[in-house]
C-alpha cells in the first residue's frame, strides 16, 4: 500500500523518534511512504488564533501539493493536531463557498489549487483499518506477554472529526495492543485532554492535567501515545508531576510505532528509544522477561 | 430573553451595531445555560469565567468583561464542550474566534499566549516549518520576562542532551516562499 506522508514539524525535531519508528514499522508492514514534497507547517493551534484564513490556507497548500503528487493516495498523518488541521479544510470549504474561493485565491500565489477530496488519515486509523490486528500479529517476533499498556488517544484524534473512532471513548488501539501480545490496561481517560496546547503558555494548568493522567495510569507498564504533543507533555513533566502529587510519577511513554517496533524485533536504534525522556528501568526489565518467555 | 443578541441594547450602555462580536453572539444565541460545557471542560478550574458564563456574557454583549477574561486563553482546543453541548453549538471554534478578536484589538491581560501564537506564526512565515529552538528563543526575547525562560531551562537542557532540538540556527527552508501566501491572506482579510 502506498501513502503520501505528512510528518509535521515536531517529527523533524522533538519527536524525531516518532518519525523514525513510523517509517520503520510501515516498512515492516510493507507500506510505501512518499513524503509530501515541500510541505509546510499546518499552523497548529496558533494559526487559528491569529488568522482564520491562514489556518485553512496553510493545510490546503499541503493538500493541493499532495493532490498533484499522487491524486489517489491517502495522506497519512501521525500527529493529532496536524491531522485535525488537514481534515478541517474540506469541512470548512464545504460549509462556505466564500471560504473555498478565498483559499484558492491565496493558493494561486503559488499556482496551486485545492478542489477537495484528498483523504486525510491518522496513522492509527491506517494501522487499524488498512492493516488490522491479524497482519500486525503476523509481524510480531517478540510477544509482549504480561505487559499492561494504557492506550492514550488525546483529544484531537477523534474530536471534532470522529470518523476514525468514538469521540468520547475511543477503542481502536485495543486490538492492536492485543495483537502485540500485551494486555490493555482498562481506564476511561483515553480521550481526556493532556493540556499540551497550554504547555508553553499556561504550564501550571497543563501540569495538573498531566499529573491526573499519569496518576490514572500509575498501575500500568507503559502509556501508548499517537501524538507528538501528548507524548512530549506526558514524558517531560514527570518530575514536576511527582512533586505536585508527592509520589513517584515516572512512567514510560512510548509512541504506538515504537512499541510495535519492539514487538516486531526492530532495533532500539531504528526506533530511537534513547530519545524518549523516560523509559523506566521497570519497563525495560519487563520487556526483557516478556521477550525471553516468547 | 436575549434573542436579539448583542445588536440592540448592551449592558455596557452603547448600541453595538455590527460589532465584531455579532457573528459570535449569533453562534451562541441558542445557549440555554445548562452548564454541560463547563462540566466537560478540563481547564474550567483555571478560568475566571467558566465557558457557560462566557457564553452568557457574549449573549449580553458585555464586550469589556469578555476581553478582560482569561477564559479563552485557557482553552486547549480539546473539543469536549463542542461534542457534548446539547444545543450542538460550535463552542471551540467560537473560542478561537474570540482569541482572534482579542488579538486584533490588542486587549488581553497576559501577553504570554498572544506573543506565543504570533511568534509561532512568524516562524512559519520565515522557515515554512516551525524550528522549535529558534521559535522558543524568539518567544522568550519578545516576552521580555526574566523568569519565564528559567521555567523551561531544565527541559531545554534535557532536550538538547537527547538531541531532540538543535542549538544551531535553522537552515532556511524555502526562503521567502510563503511570503506571497501570507501577503494574500492579509490582503483578503483586510477587505472583508
Ligand atoms: S453546553 Fe451548550 S447549551 Fe449548555 S451552557 Fe454550554 S453552550 Fe450553553
Ligand atoms: S475546547 Fe476549550 S472550552 Fe471546550 S472543553 Fe476543551 S478546553 Fe474547555
XYZ file of C-alpha atoms and ligand atoms in Angstrom:
502
model
C 0.000 0.000 0.000
C 1.168 3.490 -0.821
C 0.621 6.637 1.232
C 1.550 10.257 0.991
C 3.282 11.113 4.230
C 2.879 14.382 6.125
C 5.266 14.185 9.120
C 4.650 17.696 10.512
C 7.174 19.966 12.236
C 7.506 18.119 15.567
C 8.597 14.940 13.826
C 11.571 16.835 12.425
C 12.547 17.992 15.902
C 11.437 16.933 19.362
C 9.574 13.887 18.046
C 12.220 12.507 15.684
C 11.791 9.080 17.342
C 8.169 9.070 16.220
C 9.191 9.790 12.629
C 11.869 7.082 12.673
C 9.565 4.472 14.188
C 6.681 5.294 11.836
C 8.940 4.810 8.846
C 10.461 1.606 10.231
C 7.148 -0.002 11.188
C 5.370 0.971 7.973
C 8.301 -0.526 6.098
C 7.944 -3.777 8.083
C 4.260 -3.860 7.175
C 5.143 -3.494 3.521
C 3.740 0.015 3.095
C 5.352 2.670 0.960
C 5.552 6.255 2.240
C 6.162 9.193 -0.082
C 6.728 12.437 1.811
C 4.650 15.354 0.515
C 7.089 17.492 -1.427
C 7.942 20.818 0.102
C 5.326 20.522 2.823
C 4.887 23.381 5.243
C 3.580 23.687 8.796
C -0.168 23.150 9.209
C -0.431 26.156 11.540
C -1.051 24.041 14.677
C -3.435 25.819 17.031
C -1.524 29.095 16.729
C -2.569 29.714 13.132
C -6.252 29.772 14.005
C -5.688 32.108 16.958
C -4.148 34.689 14.603
C -5.984 34.292 11.300
C -8.847 32.051 10.245
C -7.963 32.200 6.557
C -4.305 31.423 7.219
C -5.317 28.456 9.384
C -7.066 26.963 6.338
C -4.696 28.139 3.600
C -1.625 26.509 5.183
C -3.053 22.981 5.327
C -4.822 23.489 1.976
C -1.434 24.231 0.419
C -0.165 20.832 1.582
C -3.240 19.031 0.295
C -3.021 20.815 -3.050
C 0.559 19.583 -3.440
C -0.482 16.096 -2.321
C -3.190 16.061 -4.991
C -0.666 16.947 -7.672
C 1.826 14.413 -6.429
C -0.467 11.410 -6.246
C -4.181 12.123 -6.679
C -5.437 8.782 -5.435
C -3.271 8.188 -2.385
C -4.425 8.879 1.148
C -2.419 11.331 3.221
C -1.028 9.677 6.342
C -0.586 11.936 9.377
C 0.970 10.813 12.694
C 0.173 13.988 14.720
C -3.282 14.680 16.153
C -3.067 18.437 15.660
C -1.830 18.205 12.058
C -4.466 15.564 11.353
C -7.221 17.838 12.624
C -5.957 20.851 10.685
C -5.595 18.982 7.410
C -9.007 17.366 7.809
C -10.675 20.599 8.763
C -10.027 22.217 5.378
C -12.547 20.085 3.485
C -15.140 20.525 6.182
C -14.890 24.321 6.152
C -14.684 24.513 2.368
C -17.896 22.528 2.143
C -19.594 24.830 4.624
C -18.804 28.013 2.727
C -18.169 28.667 -0.965
C -16.820 32.061 0.020
C -14.061 30.387 2.035
C -13.439 27.866 -0.729
C -12.839 30.714 -3.152
C -10.650 32.700 -0.789
C -8.447 29.685 -0.075
C -7.901 29.206 -3.775
C -7.154 32.885 -4.364
C -4.422 32.528 -1.739
C -3.097 29.266 -3.210
C -2.995 30.842 -6.679
C 0.026 32.801 -5.383
C 1.917 29.542 -5.769
C -0.024 28.341 -8.810
C -1.785 25.796 -6.658
C -5.437 24.903 -6.378
C -7.289 22.664 -3.962
C -10.594 21.236 -5.104
C -11.109 18.998 -2.082
C -11.386 15.254 -1.893
C -7.948 14.283 -0.611
C -8.437 11.734 2.119
C -6.606 12.629 5.304
C -5.968 9.661 7.592
C -4.470 9.405 11.042
C -1.635 6.884 11.365
C -3.625 4.902 13.934
C -6.629 4.681 11.638
C -4.386 3.377 8.847
C -2.755 0.808 11.146
C -6.083 -0.481 12.400
C -8.230 -0.306 9.274
C -5.815 -0.895 6.393
C -3.582 -3.442 8.102
C -5.546 -4.722 11.059
C -4.627 -6.834 14.089
C -4.056 -10.033 12.070
C -1.370 -8.663 9.779
C 0.171 -6.810 12.710
C 0.224 -10.033 14.784
C 1.843 -11.791 11.837
C 4.846 -9.457 12.149
C 5.319 -9.997 15.873
C 8.584 -11.725 16.763
C 8.665 -10.901 20.481
C 5.285 -11.189 22.133
C 4.870 -8.572 24.834
C 3.215 -11.049 27.186
C 2.331 -9.800 30.622
C 2.738 -6.128 29.807
C -0.126 -3.827 30.726
C -0.433 -0.991 28.256
C -2.547 2.144 28.600
C -3.926 3.361 25.270
C -3.893 7.161 25.254
C -5.501 8.864 22.255
C -5.600 12.513 23.288
C -8.354 14.876 22.268
C -7.964 15.750 18.627
C -7.725 12.207 17.277
C -11.498 11.690 17.313
C -12.717 15.212 18.066
C -14.266 17.016 16.352
C -13.934 14.606 13.395
C -14.993 11.224 14.661
C -14.725 9.043 11.549
C -11.731 7.184 12.990
C -13.138 6.343 16.413
C -15.611 7.141 19.163
C -15.095 10.787 20.150
C -15.592 10.199 23.858
C -14.324 6.659 24.489
C -12.048 5.654 21.626
C -11.083 1.970 21.442
C -9.154 1.413 18.227
C -5.761 0.858 19.883
C -7.042 -2.083 21.935
C -6.984 -4.843 19.273
C -3.601 -3.559 18.185
C -2.170 -3.851 21.722
C -3.561 -7.381 21.999
C -2.066 -8.240 18.618
C 1.346 -7.457 20.137
C 0.642 -9.988 22.864
C 0.174 -7.357 25.579
C -2.763 -6.578 27.852
C -4.912 -3.461 27.635
C -4.914 -1.623 30.945
C -8.509 -0.505 31.474
C -9.164 3.169 32.078
C -11.579 5.825 30.900
C -9.166 8.695 30.277
C -8.073 7.812 26.763
C -9.597 10.894 25.144
C -9.080 13.332 28.008
C -7.071 16.422 27.183
C -3.437 16.450 28.401
C -3.202 20.228 28.083
C -0.328 20.131 25.591
C -1.687 23.245 23.897
C -1.094 25.134 27.137
C 2.298 23.650 27.957
C 4.263 26.732 26.930
C 1.798 29.462 27.809
C -0.009 28.143 30.909
C 2.275 25.390 32.130
C 0.776 25.204 35.630
C -2.628 24.365 34.111
C -1.175 21.770 31.752
C 0.736 20.174 34.629
C -2.475 19.471 36.554
C -3.920 17.610 33.567
C -0.714 15.647 33.020
C -0.492 14.670 36.701
C -4.079 13.479 36.588
C -3.427 11.272 33.548
C -0.175 9.849 34.913
C -1.960 9.073 38.152
C -4.736 7.252 36.293
C -2.112 5.119 34.554
C 0.009 4.500 37.646
C -0.513 0.714 37.692
C 0.375 0.240 34.029
C 3.736 -0.553 32.464
C 3.591 1.987 29.688
C 1.420 4.710 28.195
C 0.990 4.381 24.479
C 0.641 7.662 22.550
C -0.254 8.610 18.998
C 0.609 12.315 19.023
C 3.939 14.157 19.463
C 2.303 16.820 21.666
C 0.787 14.277 24.044
C 3.981 12.245 24.202
C 6.179 15.254 24.931
C 3.787 16.584 27.525
C 3.366 13.282 29.374
C 7.046 12.417 29.046
C 8.638 15.704 30.087
C 6.527 16.772 33.068
C 7.016 13.703 35.238
C 9.375 15.269 37.788
C 7.034 18.191 38.291
C 4.021 15.887 38.450
C 5.795 13.793 41.096
C 6.428 16.915 43.175
C 2.829 18.051 42.746
C 1.324 14.748 43.875
C 4.035 13.850 46.372
C 4.716 10.443 44.855
C 6.769 8.912 42.082
C 5.042 9.524 38.771
C 7.705 8.152 36.434
C 6.265 6.183 33.569
C 7.416 5.020 30.153
C 5.572 6.899 27.445
C 6.066 5.324 24.027
C 4.733 6.014 20.583
C 2.471 3.317 19.220
C 5.008 2.612 16.485
C 7.860 2.258 18.997
C 6.031 -0.459 20.904
C 5.041 -2.177 17.660
C 8.658 -1.983 16.534
C 9.852 -3.605 19.782
C 7.410 -6.462 19.232
C 8.459 -6.709 15.580
C 12.056 -7.197 16.732
C 13.353 -3.908 15.303
C 16.453 -2.477 16.957
C 16.485 0.238 19.639
C 18.393 2.427 17.189
C 15.769 2.073 14.475
C 13.105 3.040 16.986
C 15.276 5.718 18.618
C 14.276 4.509 22.067
C 17.085 6.575 23.592
C 15.302 9.769 22.599
C 12.374 9.193 24.913
C 12.981 11.082 28.118
C 11.533 8.356 30.292
C 11.888 4.673 29.523
C 11.860 3.323 33.062
C 14.085 0.550 34.342
C 10.980 -1.394 35.375
C 9.678 -1.244 31.826
C 12.961 -2.495 30.405
C 13.146 -5.404 32.844
C 9.609 -6.339 31.958
C 10.408 -6.119 28.250
C 13.333 -8.473 28.662
C 11.338 -11.035 30.601
C 8.431 -10.772 28.155
C 10.647 -11.470 25.167
C 12.542 -14.292 26.880
C 9.232 -16.013 27.568
C 8.132 -15.672 23.958
C -34.851 36.802 26.691
C -31.812 37.832 24.871
C -32.597 36.501 21.439
C -31.829 39.875 19.842
C -28.159 39.079 20.560
C -25.804 41.990 21.008
C -27.488 44.146 18.391
C -29.942 46.346 20.286
C -29.004 47.218 23.813
C -25.916 46.152 25.640
C -25.277 46.188 29.312
C -22.313 48.494 28.937
C -24.572 51.147 27.514
C -23.770 51.846 23.865
C -25.525 50.309 20.906
C -23.156 47.757 19.495
C -24.440 47.814 15.937
C -22.436 45.482 13.680
C -19.726 44.959 16.271
C -17.064 42.279 15.915
C -18.934 40.163 18.445
C -22.119 39.880 16.378
C -21.249 36.711 14.463
C -20.154 35.143 17.736
C -23.287 36.155 19.586
C -25.284 34.594 16.780
C -23.383 31.320 17.140
C -24.205 31.010 20.841
C -27.648 32.601 20.826
C -29.234 29.171 21.326
C -27.247 28.513 24.506
C -29.671 27.578 27.270
C -27.128 27.854 30.088
C -27.232 24.180 31.028
C -23.555 24.160 32.020
C -22.599 20.962 30.175
C -19.693 22.794 28.513
C -18.288 23.875 31.867
C -18.772 20.429 33.352
C -16.896 18.900 30.420
C -14.042 21.383 30.283
C -10.730 20.094 31.628
C -9.471 23.631 32.150
C -12.526 25.289 33.698
C -10.803 25.193 37.097
C -8.240 27.687 35.839
C -10.629 30.094 34.103
C -12.008 33.259 35.661
C -15.339 32.820 33.873
C -16.464 29.286 33.130
C -17.378 28.530 29.499
C -21.099 28.729 30.360
C -20.613 32.145 31.959
C -18.607 33.303 28.955
C -21.497 32.471 26.598
C -23.854 34.437 28.825
C -21.532 37.451 28.669
C -21.474 37.117 24.896
C -25.276 36.978 24.780
C -25.376 40.115 26.904
C -22.802 41.866 24.717
C -20.513 42.570 27.656
C -17.516 43.285 25.459
C -15.198 44.764 28.060
C -15.821 41.984 30.522
C -15.324 39.346 27.821
C -11.990 40.689 26.701
C -10.815 41.169 30.254
C -11.495 37.476 30.835
C -8.744 34.857 30.741
C -11.131 32.085 29.700
C -10.271 31.778 26.048
C -6.524 31.769 26.653
C -7.070 28.756 28.966
C -8.810 26.745 26.255
C -6.678 23.905 24.911
C -8.959 23.187 21.924
C -9.956 19.726 23.116
C -13.442 19.973 21.553
C -15.080 18.236 24.501
C -17.550 21.084 25.075
C -18.392 21.097 21.360
C -19.009 17.346 21.441
C -21.303 17.475 24.440
C -23.273 20.706 24.070
C -26.910 19.582 23.837
C -27.614 22.539 21.536
C -24.862 21.463 19.139
C -23.099 24.832 19.269
C -19.600 25.205 17.742
C -18.024 26.270 21.028
C -14.346 25.521 20.407
C -14.442 27.392 17.092
C -16.163 30.271 18.831
C -13.434 30.446 21.463
C -10.828 30.543 18.708
C -12.736 33.414 17.095
C -12.661 35.283 20.419
C -8.890 34.823 20.555
C -8.594 36.377 17.110
C -10.702 39.389 18.053
C -8.753 39.888 21.267
C -5.513 39.620 19.317
C -6.685 42.162 16.730
C -7.943 44.564 19.426
C -4.757 44.150 21.409
C -6.775 43.733 24.594
C -5.567 40.942 26.818
C -4.488 40.726 30.421
C -1.497 38.478 29.916
C 0.575 38.711 26.772
C 2.081 35.217 27.038
C -0.456 33.461 24.803
C -0.771 36.142 22.112
C 3.004 36.533 21.932
C 3.436 32.770 21.685
C 0.882 32.411 18.892
C 2.298 35.278 16.868
C 5.891 34.101 17.307
C 4.807 30.661 16.147
C 3.095 32.020 13.040
C 6.054 34.274 12.324
C 8.272 31.182 12.433
C 6.103 29.515 9.811
C 6.368 32.562 7.573
C 10.161 32.632 7.956
C 11.016 28.983 7.506
C 7.899 27.232 6.219
C 8.185 24.857 9.126
C 8.479 25.563 12.820
C 12.033 25.371 14.121
C 11.390 24.682 17.781
C 14.639 26.085 19.200
C 14.521 29.250 17.118
C 10.845 29.728 17.890
C 11.295 29.381 21.652
C 14.284 31.753 21.644
C 12.312 34.414 19.806
C 9.335 33.807 22.081
C 11.375 34.494 25.215
C 13.026 37.534 23.659
C 9.675 39.046 22.763
C 8.186 38.188 26.126
C 10.882 40.248 27.886
C 10.136 38.263 31.006
C 13.269 37.492 33.009
C 11.969 34.380 34.775
C 9.992 32.702 32.015
C 12.964 31.053 30.270
C 14.148 29.633 33.578
C 10.988 27.618 33.966
C 11.877 25.900 30.711
C 15.622 25.725 31.215
C 15.797 22.225 32.688
C 13.538 20.816 29.990
C 15.546 22.657 27.343
C 18.787 21.132 28.616
C 17.223 17.676 28.670
C 16.004 18.041 25.097
C 19.367 19.310 23.906
C 21.155 16.434 25.583
C 18.810 13.960 23.927
C 19.480 15.598 20.586
C 15.801 16.371 20.244
C 16.402 20.028 19.499
C 19.272 21.547 17.654
C 21.040 24.637 19.002
C 22.145 25.583 15.516
C 20.433 28.270 13.534
C 17.868 26.631 11.338
C 18.617 26.182 7.690
C 16.248 28.376 5.736
C 13.532 26.272 4.253
C 12.106 27.612 1.036
C 13.207 31.126 1.966
C 10.605 33.728 1.194
C 8.450 31.103 -0.393
C 5.458 31.677 1.860
C 5.652 35.476 1.674
C 3.121 35.592 -1.156
C 0.676 33.359 0.660
C 0.906 35.424 3.840
C 0.537 38.686 1.891
C -2.550 37.441 0.091
C -4.146 36.283 3.354
C -3.625 39.736 4.881
C -4.963 41.408 1.759
C -8.159 39.330 1.686
C -8.704 39.722 5.406
C -8.416 43.485 5.320
C -11.025 43.562 2.533
C -13.656 41.692 4.482
S -23.401 23.125 26.827
Fe -24.213 24.395 25.171
S -26.258 24.962 25.819
Fe -25.217 24.167 27.643
S -24.369 26.020 28.629
Fe -22.784 25.221 27.288
S -23.074 26.313 25.340
Fe -24.919 26.575 26.537
S -12.446 23.093 23.820
Fe -11.689 24.573 25.306
S -13.501 25.339 26.373
Fe -14.088 23.465 25.313
S -13.850 21.857 26.823
Fe -11.941 21.944 25.692
S -10.620 23.350 26.831
Fe -12.729 23.636 27.578
